[in-house]
Short mmCIF file of C-alpha atoms in Angstrom, two decimals:
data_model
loop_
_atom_site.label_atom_id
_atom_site.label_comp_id
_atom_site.label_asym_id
_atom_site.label_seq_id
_atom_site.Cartn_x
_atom_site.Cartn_y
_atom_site.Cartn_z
CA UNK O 1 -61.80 134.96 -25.27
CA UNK O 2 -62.17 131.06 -25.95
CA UNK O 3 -62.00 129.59 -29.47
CA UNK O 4 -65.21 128.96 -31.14
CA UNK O 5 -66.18 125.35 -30.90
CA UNK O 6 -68.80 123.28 -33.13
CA UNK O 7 -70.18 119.90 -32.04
CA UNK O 8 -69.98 116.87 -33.56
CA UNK O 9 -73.50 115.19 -33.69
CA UNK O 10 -74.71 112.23 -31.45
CA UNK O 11 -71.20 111.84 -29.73
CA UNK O 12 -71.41 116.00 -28.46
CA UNK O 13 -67.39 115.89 -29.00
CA UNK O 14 -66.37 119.63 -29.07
CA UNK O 15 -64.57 120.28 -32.51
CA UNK O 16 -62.12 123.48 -32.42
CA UNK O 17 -62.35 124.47 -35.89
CA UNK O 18 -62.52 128.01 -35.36
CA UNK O 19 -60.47 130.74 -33.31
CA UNK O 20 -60.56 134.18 -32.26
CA UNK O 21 -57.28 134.16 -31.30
CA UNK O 22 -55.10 136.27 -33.58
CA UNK O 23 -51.63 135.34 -34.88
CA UNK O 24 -48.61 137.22 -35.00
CA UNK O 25 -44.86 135.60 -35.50
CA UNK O 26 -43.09 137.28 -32.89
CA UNK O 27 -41.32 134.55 -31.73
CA UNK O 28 -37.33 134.11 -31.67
CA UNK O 29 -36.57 133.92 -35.69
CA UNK O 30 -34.72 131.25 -35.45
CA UNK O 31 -34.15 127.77 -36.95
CA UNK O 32 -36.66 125.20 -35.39
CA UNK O 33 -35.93 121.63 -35.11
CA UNK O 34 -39.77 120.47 -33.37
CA UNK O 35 -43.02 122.25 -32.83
CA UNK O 36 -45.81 120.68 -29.93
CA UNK O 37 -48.83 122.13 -30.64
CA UNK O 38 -52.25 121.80 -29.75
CA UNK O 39 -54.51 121.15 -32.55
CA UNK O 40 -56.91 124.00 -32.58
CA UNK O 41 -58.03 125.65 -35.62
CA UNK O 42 -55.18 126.20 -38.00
CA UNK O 43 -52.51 127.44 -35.65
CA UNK O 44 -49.96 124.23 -35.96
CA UNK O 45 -49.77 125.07 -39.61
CA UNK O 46 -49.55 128.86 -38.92
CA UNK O 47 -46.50 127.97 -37.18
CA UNK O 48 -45.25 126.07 -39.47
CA UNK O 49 -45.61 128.39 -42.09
CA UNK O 50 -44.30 131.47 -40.34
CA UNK O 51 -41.13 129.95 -38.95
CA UNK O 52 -37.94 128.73 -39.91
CA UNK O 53 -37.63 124.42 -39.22
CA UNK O 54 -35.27 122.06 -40.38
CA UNK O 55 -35.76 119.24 -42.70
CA UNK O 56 -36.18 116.59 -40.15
CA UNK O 57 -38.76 118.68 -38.11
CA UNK O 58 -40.39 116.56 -35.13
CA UNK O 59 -43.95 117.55 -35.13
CA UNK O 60 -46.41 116.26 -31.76
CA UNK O 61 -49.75 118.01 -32.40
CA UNK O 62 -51.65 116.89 -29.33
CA UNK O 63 -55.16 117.34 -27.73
CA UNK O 64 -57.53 115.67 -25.06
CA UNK O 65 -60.54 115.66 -28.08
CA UNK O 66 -60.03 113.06 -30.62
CA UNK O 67 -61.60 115.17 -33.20
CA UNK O 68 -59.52 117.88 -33.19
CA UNK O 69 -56.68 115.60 -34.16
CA UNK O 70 -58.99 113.88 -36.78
CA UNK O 71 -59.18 116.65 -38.34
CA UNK O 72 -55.38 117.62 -38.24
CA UNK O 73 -54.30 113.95 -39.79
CA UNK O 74 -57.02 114.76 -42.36
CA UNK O 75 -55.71 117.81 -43.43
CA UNK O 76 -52.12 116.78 -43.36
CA UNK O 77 -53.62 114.20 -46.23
CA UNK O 78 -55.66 116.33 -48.16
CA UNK O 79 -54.79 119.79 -48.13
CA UNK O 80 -53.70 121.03 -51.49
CA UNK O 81 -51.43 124.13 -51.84
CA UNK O 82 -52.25 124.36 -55.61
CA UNK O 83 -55.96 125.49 -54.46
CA UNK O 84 -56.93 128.75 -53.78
CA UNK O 85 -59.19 128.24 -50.91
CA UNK O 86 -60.14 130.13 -47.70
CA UNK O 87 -60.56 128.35 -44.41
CA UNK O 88 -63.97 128.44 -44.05
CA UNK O 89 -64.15 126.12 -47.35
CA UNK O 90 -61.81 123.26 -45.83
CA UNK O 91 -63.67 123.29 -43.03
CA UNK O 92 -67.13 122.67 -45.65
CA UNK O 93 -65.26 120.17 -47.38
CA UNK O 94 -64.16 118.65 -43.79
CA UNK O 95 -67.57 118.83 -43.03
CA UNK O 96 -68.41 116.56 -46.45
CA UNK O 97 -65.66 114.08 -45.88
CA UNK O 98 -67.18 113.45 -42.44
CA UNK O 99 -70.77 113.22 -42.41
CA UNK O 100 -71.21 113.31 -38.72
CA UNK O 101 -69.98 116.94 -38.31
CA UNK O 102 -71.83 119.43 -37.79
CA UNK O 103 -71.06 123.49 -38.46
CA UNK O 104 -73.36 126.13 -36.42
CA UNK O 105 -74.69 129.02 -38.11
CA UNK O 106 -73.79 131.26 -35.70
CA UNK O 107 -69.75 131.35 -36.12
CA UNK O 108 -67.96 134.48 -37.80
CA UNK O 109 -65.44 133.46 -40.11
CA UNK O 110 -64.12 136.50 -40.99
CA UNK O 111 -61.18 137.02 -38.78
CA UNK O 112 -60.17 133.08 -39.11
CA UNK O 113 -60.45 133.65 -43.06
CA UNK O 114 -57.91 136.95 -42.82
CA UNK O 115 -55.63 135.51 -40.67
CA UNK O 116 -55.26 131.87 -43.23
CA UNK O 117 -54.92 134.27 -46.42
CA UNK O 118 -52.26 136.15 -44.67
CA UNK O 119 -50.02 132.42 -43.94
CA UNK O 120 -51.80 130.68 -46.67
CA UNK O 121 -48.92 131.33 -49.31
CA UNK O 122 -45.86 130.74 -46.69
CA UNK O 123 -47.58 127.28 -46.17
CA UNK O 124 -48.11 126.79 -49.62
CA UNK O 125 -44.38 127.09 -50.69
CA UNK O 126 -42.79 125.13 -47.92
CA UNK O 127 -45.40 122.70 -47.99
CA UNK O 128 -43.72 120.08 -50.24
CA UNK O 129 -40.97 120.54 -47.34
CA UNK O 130 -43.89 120.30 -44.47
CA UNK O 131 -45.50 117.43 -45.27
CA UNK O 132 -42.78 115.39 -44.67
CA UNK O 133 -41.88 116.28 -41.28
CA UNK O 134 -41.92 113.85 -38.76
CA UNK O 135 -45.43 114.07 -37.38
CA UNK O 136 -46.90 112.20 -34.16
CA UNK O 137 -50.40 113.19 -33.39
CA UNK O 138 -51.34 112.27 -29.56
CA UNK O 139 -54.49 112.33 -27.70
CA UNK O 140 -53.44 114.12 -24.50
CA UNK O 141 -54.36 117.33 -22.85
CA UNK O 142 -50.42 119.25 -23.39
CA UNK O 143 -50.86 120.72 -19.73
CA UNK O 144 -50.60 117.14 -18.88
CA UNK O 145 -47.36 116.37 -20.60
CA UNK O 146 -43.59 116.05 -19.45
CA UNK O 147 -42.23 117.02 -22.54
CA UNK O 148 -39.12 114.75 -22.47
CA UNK O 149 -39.83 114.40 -26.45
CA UNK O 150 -38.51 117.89 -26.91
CA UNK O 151 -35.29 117.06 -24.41
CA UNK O 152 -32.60 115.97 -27.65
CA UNK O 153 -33.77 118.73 -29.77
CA UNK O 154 -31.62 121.97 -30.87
CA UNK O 155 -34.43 124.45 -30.91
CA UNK O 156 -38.08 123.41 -30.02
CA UNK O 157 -40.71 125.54 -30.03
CA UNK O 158 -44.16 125.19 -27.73
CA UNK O 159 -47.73 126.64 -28.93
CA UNK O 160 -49.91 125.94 -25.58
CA UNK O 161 -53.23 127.87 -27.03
CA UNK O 162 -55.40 129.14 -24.28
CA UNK O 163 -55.25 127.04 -21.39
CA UNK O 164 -54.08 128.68 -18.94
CA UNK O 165 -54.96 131.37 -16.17
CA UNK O 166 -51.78 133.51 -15.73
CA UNK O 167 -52.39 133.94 -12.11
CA UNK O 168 -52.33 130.42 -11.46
CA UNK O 169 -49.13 128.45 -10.11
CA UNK O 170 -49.97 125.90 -12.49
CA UNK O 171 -48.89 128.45 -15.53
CA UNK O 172 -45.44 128.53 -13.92
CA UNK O 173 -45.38 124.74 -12.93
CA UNK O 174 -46.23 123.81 -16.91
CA UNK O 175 -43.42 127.10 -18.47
CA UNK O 176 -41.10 125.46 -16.12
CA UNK O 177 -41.71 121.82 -16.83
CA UNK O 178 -41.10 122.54 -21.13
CA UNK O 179 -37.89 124.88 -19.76
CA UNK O 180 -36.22 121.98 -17.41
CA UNK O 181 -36.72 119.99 -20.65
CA UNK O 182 -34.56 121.78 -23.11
CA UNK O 183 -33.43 125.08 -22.10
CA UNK O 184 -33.37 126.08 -25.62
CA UNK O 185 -37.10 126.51 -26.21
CA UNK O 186 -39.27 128.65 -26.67
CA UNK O 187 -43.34 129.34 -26.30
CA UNK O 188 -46.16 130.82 -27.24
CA UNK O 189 -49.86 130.61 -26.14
CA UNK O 190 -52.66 133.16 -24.92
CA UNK O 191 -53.64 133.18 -21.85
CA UNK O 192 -57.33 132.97 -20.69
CA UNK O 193 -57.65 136.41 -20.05
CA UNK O 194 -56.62 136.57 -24.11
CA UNK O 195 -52.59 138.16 -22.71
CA UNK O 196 -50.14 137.03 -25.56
CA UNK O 197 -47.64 134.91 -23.73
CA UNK O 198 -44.07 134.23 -25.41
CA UNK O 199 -40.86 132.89 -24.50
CA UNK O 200 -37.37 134.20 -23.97
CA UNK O 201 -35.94 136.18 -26.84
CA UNK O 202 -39.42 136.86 -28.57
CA UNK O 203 -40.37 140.32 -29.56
CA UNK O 204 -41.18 142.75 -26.31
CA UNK O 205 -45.09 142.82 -26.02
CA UNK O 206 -44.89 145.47 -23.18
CA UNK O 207 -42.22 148.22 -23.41
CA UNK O 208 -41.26 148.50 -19.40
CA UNK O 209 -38.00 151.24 -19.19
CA UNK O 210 -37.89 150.74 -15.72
CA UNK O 211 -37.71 146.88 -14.87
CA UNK O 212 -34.53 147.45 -13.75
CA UNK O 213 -32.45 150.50 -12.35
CA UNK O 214 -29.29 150.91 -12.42
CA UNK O 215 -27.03 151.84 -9.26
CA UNK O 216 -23.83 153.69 -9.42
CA UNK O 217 -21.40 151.56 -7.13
CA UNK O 218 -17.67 152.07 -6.65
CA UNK O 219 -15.14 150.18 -9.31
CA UNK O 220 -14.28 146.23 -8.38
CA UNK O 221 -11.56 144.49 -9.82
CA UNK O 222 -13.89 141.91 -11.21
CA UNK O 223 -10.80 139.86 -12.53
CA UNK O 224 -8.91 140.05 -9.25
CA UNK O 225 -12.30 138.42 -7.98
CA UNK O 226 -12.85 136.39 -10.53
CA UNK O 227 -9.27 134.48 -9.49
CA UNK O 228 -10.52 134.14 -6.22
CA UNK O 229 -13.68 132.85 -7.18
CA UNK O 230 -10.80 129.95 -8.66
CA UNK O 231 -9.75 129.14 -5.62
CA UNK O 232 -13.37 129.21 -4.42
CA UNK O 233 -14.00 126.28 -6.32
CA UNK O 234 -10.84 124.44 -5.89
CA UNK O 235 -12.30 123.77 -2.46
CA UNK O 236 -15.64 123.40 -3.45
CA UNK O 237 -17.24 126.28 -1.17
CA UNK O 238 -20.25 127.18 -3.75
CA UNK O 239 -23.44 125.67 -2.10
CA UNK O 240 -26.43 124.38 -4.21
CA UNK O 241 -29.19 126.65 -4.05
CA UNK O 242 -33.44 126.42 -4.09
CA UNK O 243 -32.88 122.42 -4.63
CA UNK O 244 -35.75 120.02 -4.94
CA UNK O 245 -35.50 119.40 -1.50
CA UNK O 246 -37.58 122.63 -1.13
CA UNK O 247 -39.97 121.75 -4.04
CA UNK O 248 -37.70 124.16 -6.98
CA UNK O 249 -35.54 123.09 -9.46
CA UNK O 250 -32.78 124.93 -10.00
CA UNK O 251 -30.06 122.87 -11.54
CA UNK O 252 -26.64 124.43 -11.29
CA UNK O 253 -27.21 127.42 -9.29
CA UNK O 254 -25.21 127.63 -6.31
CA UNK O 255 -24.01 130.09 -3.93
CA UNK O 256 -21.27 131.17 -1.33
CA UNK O 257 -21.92 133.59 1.42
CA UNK O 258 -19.43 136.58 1.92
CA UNK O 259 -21.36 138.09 4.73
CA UNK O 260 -24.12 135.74 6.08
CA UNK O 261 -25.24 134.44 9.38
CA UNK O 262 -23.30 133.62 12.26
CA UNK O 263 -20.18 133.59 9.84
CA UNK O 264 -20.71 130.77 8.30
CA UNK O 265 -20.38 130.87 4.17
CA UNK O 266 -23.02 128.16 3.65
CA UNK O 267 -25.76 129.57 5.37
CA UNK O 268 -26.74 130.95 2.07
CA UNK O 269 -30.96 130.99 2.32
CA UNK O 270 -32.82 133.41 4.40
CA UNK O 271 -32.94 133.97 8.01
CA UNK O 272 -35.64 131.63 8.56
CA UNK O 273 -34.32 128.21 7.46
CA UNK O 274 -31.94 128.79 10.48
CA UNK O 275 -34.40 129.72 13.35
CA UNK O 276 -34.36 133.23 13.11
CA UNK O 277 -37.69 135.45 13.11
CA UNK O 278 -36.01 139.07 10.93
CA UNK O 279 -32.83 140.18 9.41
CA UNK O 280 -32.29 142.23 12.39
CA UNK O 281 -32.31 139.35 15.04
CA UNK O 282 -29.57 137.14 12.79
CA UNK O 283 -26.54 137.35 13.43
CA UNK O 284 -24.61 138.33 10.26
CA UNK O 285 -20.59 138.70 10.26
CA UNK O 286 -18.22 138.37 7.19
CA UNK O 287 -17.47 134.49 6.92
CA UNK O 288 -14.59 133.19 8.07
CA UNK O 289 -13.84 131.14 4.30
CA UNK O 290 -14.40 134.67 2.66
CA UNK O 291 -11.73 136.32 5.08
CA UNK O 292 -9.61 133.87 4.02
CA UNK O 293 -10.57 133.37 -0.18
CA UNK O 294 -11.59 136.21 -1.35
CA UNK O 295 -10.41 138.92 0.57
CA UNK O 296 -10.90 141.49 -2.13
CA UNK O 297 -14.77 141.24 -1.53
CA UNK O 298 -14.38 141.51 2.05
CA UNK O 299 -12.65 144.67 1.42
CA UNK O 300 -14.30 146.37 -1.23
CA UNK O 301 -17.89 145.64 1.02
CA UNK O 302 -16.10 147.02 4.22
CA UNK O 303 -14.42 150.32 2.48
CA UNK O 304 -18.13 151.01 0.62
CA UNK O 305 -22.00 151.11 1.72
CA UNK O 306 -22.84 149.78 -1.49
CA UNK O 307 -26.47 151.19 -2.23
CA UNK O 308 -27.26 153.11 0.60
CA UNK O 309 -26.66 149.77 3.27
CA UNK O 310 -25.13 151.21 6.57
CA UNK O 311 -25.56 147.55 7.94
CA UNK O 312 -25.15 144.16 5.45
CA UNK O 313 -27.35 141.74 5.48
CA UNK O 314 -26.33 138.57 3.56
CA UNK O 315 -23.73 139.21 0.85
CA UNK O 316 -23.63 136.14 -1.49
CA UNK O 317 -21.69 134.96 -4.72
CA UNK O 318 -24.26 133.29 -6.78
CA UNK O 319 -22.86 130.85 -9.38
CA UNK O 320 -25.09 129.84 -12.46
CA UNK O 321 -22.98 126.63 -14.33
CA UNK O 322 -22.92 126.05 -17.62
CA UNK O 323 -25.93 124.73 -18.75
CA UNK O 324 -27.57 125.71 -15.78
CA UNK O 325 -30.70 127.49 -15.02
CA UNK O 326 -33.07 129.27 -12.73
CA UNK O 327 -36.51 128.55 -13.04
CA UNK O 328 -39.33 130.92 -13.80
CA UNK O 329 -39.88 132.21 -10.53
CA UNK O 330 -40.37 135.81 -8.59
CA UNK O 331 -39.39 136.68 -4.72
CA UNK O 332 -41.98 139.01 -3.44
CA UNK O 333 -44.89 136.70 -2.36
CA UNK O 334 -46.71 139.20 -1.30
CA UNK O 335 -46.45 141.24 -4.97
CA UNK O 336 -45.52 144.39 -3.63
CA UNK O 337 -46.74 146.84 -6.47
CA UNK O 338 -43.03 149.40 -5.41
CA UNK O 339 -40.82 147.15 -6.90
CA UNK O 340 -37.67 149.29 -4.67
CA UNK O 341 -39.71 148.68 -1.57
CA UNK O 342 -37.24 151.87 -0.09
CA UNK O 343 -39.94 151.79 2.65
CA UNK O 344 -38.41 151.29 6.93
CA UNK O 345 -35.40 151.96 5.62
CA UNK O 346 -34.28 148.73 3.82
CA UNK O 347 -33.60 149.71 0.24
CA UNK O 348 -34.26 146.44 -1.99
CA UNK O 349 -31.59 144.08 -3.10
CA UNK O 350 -28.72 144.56 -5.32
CA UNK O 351 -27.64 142.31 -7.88
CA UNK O 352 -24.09 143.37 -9.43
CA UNK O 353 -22.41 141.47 -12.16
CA UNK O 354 -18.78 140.05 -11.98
CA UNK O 355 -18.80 138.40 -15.07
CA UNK O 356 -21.53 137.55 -17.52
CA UNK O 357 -20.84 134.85 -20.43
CA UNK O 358 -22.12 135.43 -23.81
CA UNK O 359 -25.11 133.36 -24.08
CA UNK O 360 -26.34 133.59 -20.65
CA UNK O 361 -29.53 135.52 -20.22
CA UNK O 362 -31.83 136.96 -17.93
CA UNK O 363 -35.71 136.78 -19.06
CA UNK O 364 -38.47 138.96 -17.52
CA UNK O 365 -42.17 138.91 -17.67
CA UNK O 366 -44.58 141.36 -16.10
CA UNK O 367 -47.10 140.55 -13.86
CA UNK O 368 -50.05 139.58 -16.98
CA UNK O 369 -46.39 137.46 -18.14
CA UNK O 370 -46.23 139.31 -21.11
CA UNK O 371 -43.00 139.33 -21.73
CA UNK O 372 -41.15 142.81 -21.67
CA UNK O 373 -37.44 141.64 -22.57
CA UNK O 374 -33.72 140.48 -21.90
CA UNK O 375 -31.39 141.67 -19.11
CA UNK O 376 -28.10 142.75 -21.00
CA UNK O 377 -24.98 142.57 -18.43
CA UNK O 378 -21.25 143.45 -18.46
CA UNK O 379 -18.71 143.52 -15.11
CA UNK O 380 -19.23 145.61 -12.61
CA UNK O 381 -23.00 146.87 -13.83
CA UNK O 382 -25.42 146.84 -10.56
CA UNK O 383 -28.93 147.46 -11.23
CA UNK O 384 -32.33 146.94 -8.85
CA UNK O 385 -34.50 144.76 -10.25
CA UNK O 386 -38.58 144.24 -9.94
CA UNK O 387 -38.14 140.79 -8.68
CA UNK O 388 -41.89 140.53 -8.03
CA UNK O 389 -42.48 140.32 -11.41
CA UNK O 390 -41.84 136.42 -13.21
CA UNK O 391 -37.76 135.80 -14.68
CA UNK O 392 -35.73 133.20 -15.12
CA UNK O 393 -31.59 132.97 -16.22
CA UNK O 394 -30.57 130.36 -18.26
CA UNK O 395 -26.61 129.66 -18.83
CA UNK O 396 -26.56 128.48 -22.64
CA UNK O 397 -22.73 129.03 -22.81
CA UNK O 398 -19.46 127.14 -21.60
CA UNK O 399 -18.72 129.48 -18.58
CA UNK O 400 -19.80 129.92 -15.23
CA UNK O 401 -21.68 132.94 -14.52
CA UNK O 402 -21.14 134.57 -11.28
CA UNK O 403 -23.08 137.88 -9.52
CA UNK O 404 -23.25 139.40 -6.38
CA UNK O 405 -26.33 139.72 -4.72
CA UNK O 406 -26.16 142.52 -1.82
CA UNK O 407 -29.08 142.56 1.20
CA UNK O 408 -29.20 145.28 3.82
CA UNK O 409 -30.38 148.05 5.53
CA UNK O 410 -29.62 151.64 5.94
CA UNK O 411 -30.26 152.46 9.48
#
């Protein structure tokens, strides 16, 4: 449901003074170092009240109508924390200050007057603190934006409002564009259908047990593999992966075939990018550099049919660098509601864990992208995963993470 809107006379600008939207902090409680914002209704200062920011707070409230940022520079100038006042009144006295506004009748305060009393006296004690951020008000629709303001900061955080539909590509396209900004932030927004969006590390919306399943797989020597992996990149053998030469950005994300087509360890994509029309027409045999580099892997794949796979498919290493990340993406086009697809025989992909860094995470949203949690890894966990549904990794520490991601079939 859409915020309620007044109109400001002669001009028939659309003022956002009003919002059904409610307001929860359930983002990542954290220290903040900038907040972009729309400027509808109250919620910039609801954020600012509810989280934690730093002294020297960057603060961009922007918006494609003038008057909603009018009215944000105004009360950044007048409001007074001494006064006990509900919203509805600054609006009045908003409405006195400027002449050429006009209210409806027909708007229901009630819920926009609850959910001010409930921040009202978090904004009144850090306002003294508030005030002085560092604000920059800019008349610019924020789906619009590139966001390379937020790029230097430690910890930004994004409030987006309702402008999305969840269902569209664009959603992903803007999530992505704040993420390949500063991998660090984090959002918040509702989507049109009024689904509470958030960002990584925010308080599950939707508890899902089953996003993931784990797999019992025989023991690897993840160290022993790990040292190969060294020698792996001695040569340089990791291959980047969904570049922007095929319209993703994926910075630092790489991988190296162990089994893959026609032998060859950088064929690393699907069967299609080399002329092939299915899994079972390619030709896949153990690569010739993995024979030779990491010849535990070769082993451990040949001794075991890892998750029910009587014939491989591709077997890859897939690197993540530090500071890397995946962008929010999901691999079933088609969003196949059985996220284990075990139909024809071809049980879904693997995705086992050789090492996993402190400080690099796995995100998931479900299909509405509310967002139902972290993946928590350790060596030698293997788990299914609904990769139909959004997720993105992002490396935030000094190591390389590296997986194994297992394709096949079982007849």
């Amino acid at each position: 449901m859409s915020s309620i809107n007044w109109k400001i006379k002669n001009n028939n600008v659309e003022f956002e003074a009003f919002s059904n939207e409610n307001f929860t902090a359930i983002l990542e409680n954290t220290q903040y170092d900038c907040l972009v914002s729309v400027a509808t209704s109250y919620f910039p200062w609801l954020h600012l009240a509810n989280y934690n920011f730093s002294k020297n707070t960057k603060v961009i409230i922007m918006d494609d109508n003038q008057e909603n940022l009018s009215f944000h520079k105004w009360f950044l100038q007048k409001y007074n924390p001494k006064k006990s006042i509900e919203w509805q009144d600054i609006i009045k006295i908003y409405q006195q200050d400027r002449t050429d506004v006009n209210v409806p009748k027909d708007y229901d305060s009630e819920l926009c007057n609850n959910t001010w009393n409930q921040s009202k006296v978090l904004l009144d004690d850090k306002w003294d603190i508030i005030k002085n951020f560092n604000f920059e008000f800019i008349n610019k629709d924020i789906t619009e934006r590139k966001f390379g303001s937020i790029k230097y900061c430690k910890k930004p955080m994004v409030y987006f409002g309702n402008k999305f539909n969840s269902k569209e590509k664009s959603f992903v396209d803007f999530l992505n564009n704040i993420f390949s900004a500063n991998q660090n932030v984090t959002w918040s927004g509702n989507t049109q259908s009024n689904t509470k969006c958030l960002g990584p590390n925010s308080s599950t919306i939707k508890e899902v047990p089953n996003f993931y399943i784990p797999v019992d797989v025989p023991e690897l020597d993840c160290d022993k593999v790990l040292q190969e992996i060294k020698v792996l990149e001695e040569n340089n053998l990791f291959y980047p992966l969904r570049t922007p030469q095929y319209g993703e950005n994926n910075p630092g994300w790489s991988s190296f075939a162990i089994h893959g087509i026609e032998g060859d360890a950088s064929k690393i994509l699907a069967y299609g990018r080399y002329g092939y029309d299915s899994d079972e027409e390619a030709l896949y045999e153990y690569t010739d550099m993995a024979k030779k580099y990491t010849p535990t892997l070769v082993k451990y794949f040949q001794d075991n049919k890892i998750h029910g796979h009587e014939h491989y498919h591709r077997i890859r290493i897939m690197k993540l660098a530090p500071t890397g990340y995946i962008s929010i993406h999901d691999d079933d086009p088609k969003k196949n509601k059985n996220p284990w697809d075990e139909d024809k025989g071809r049980p879904s992909s693997l995705n086992m864990c050789i090492n996993n860094p402190d400080g690099c995470e796995m995100h998931f949203w479900n299909g509405d992208f509310e967002y139902i949690g972290p993946m928590q890894w350790k060596p030698n966990d293997a788990h299914t995963l609904r990769i139909h549904w959004p997720h993105m990794v992002r490396n935030l520490s000094t190591e390389a993470r590296y997986h194994l991601i297992v394709h096949g079939r079982s007849k």
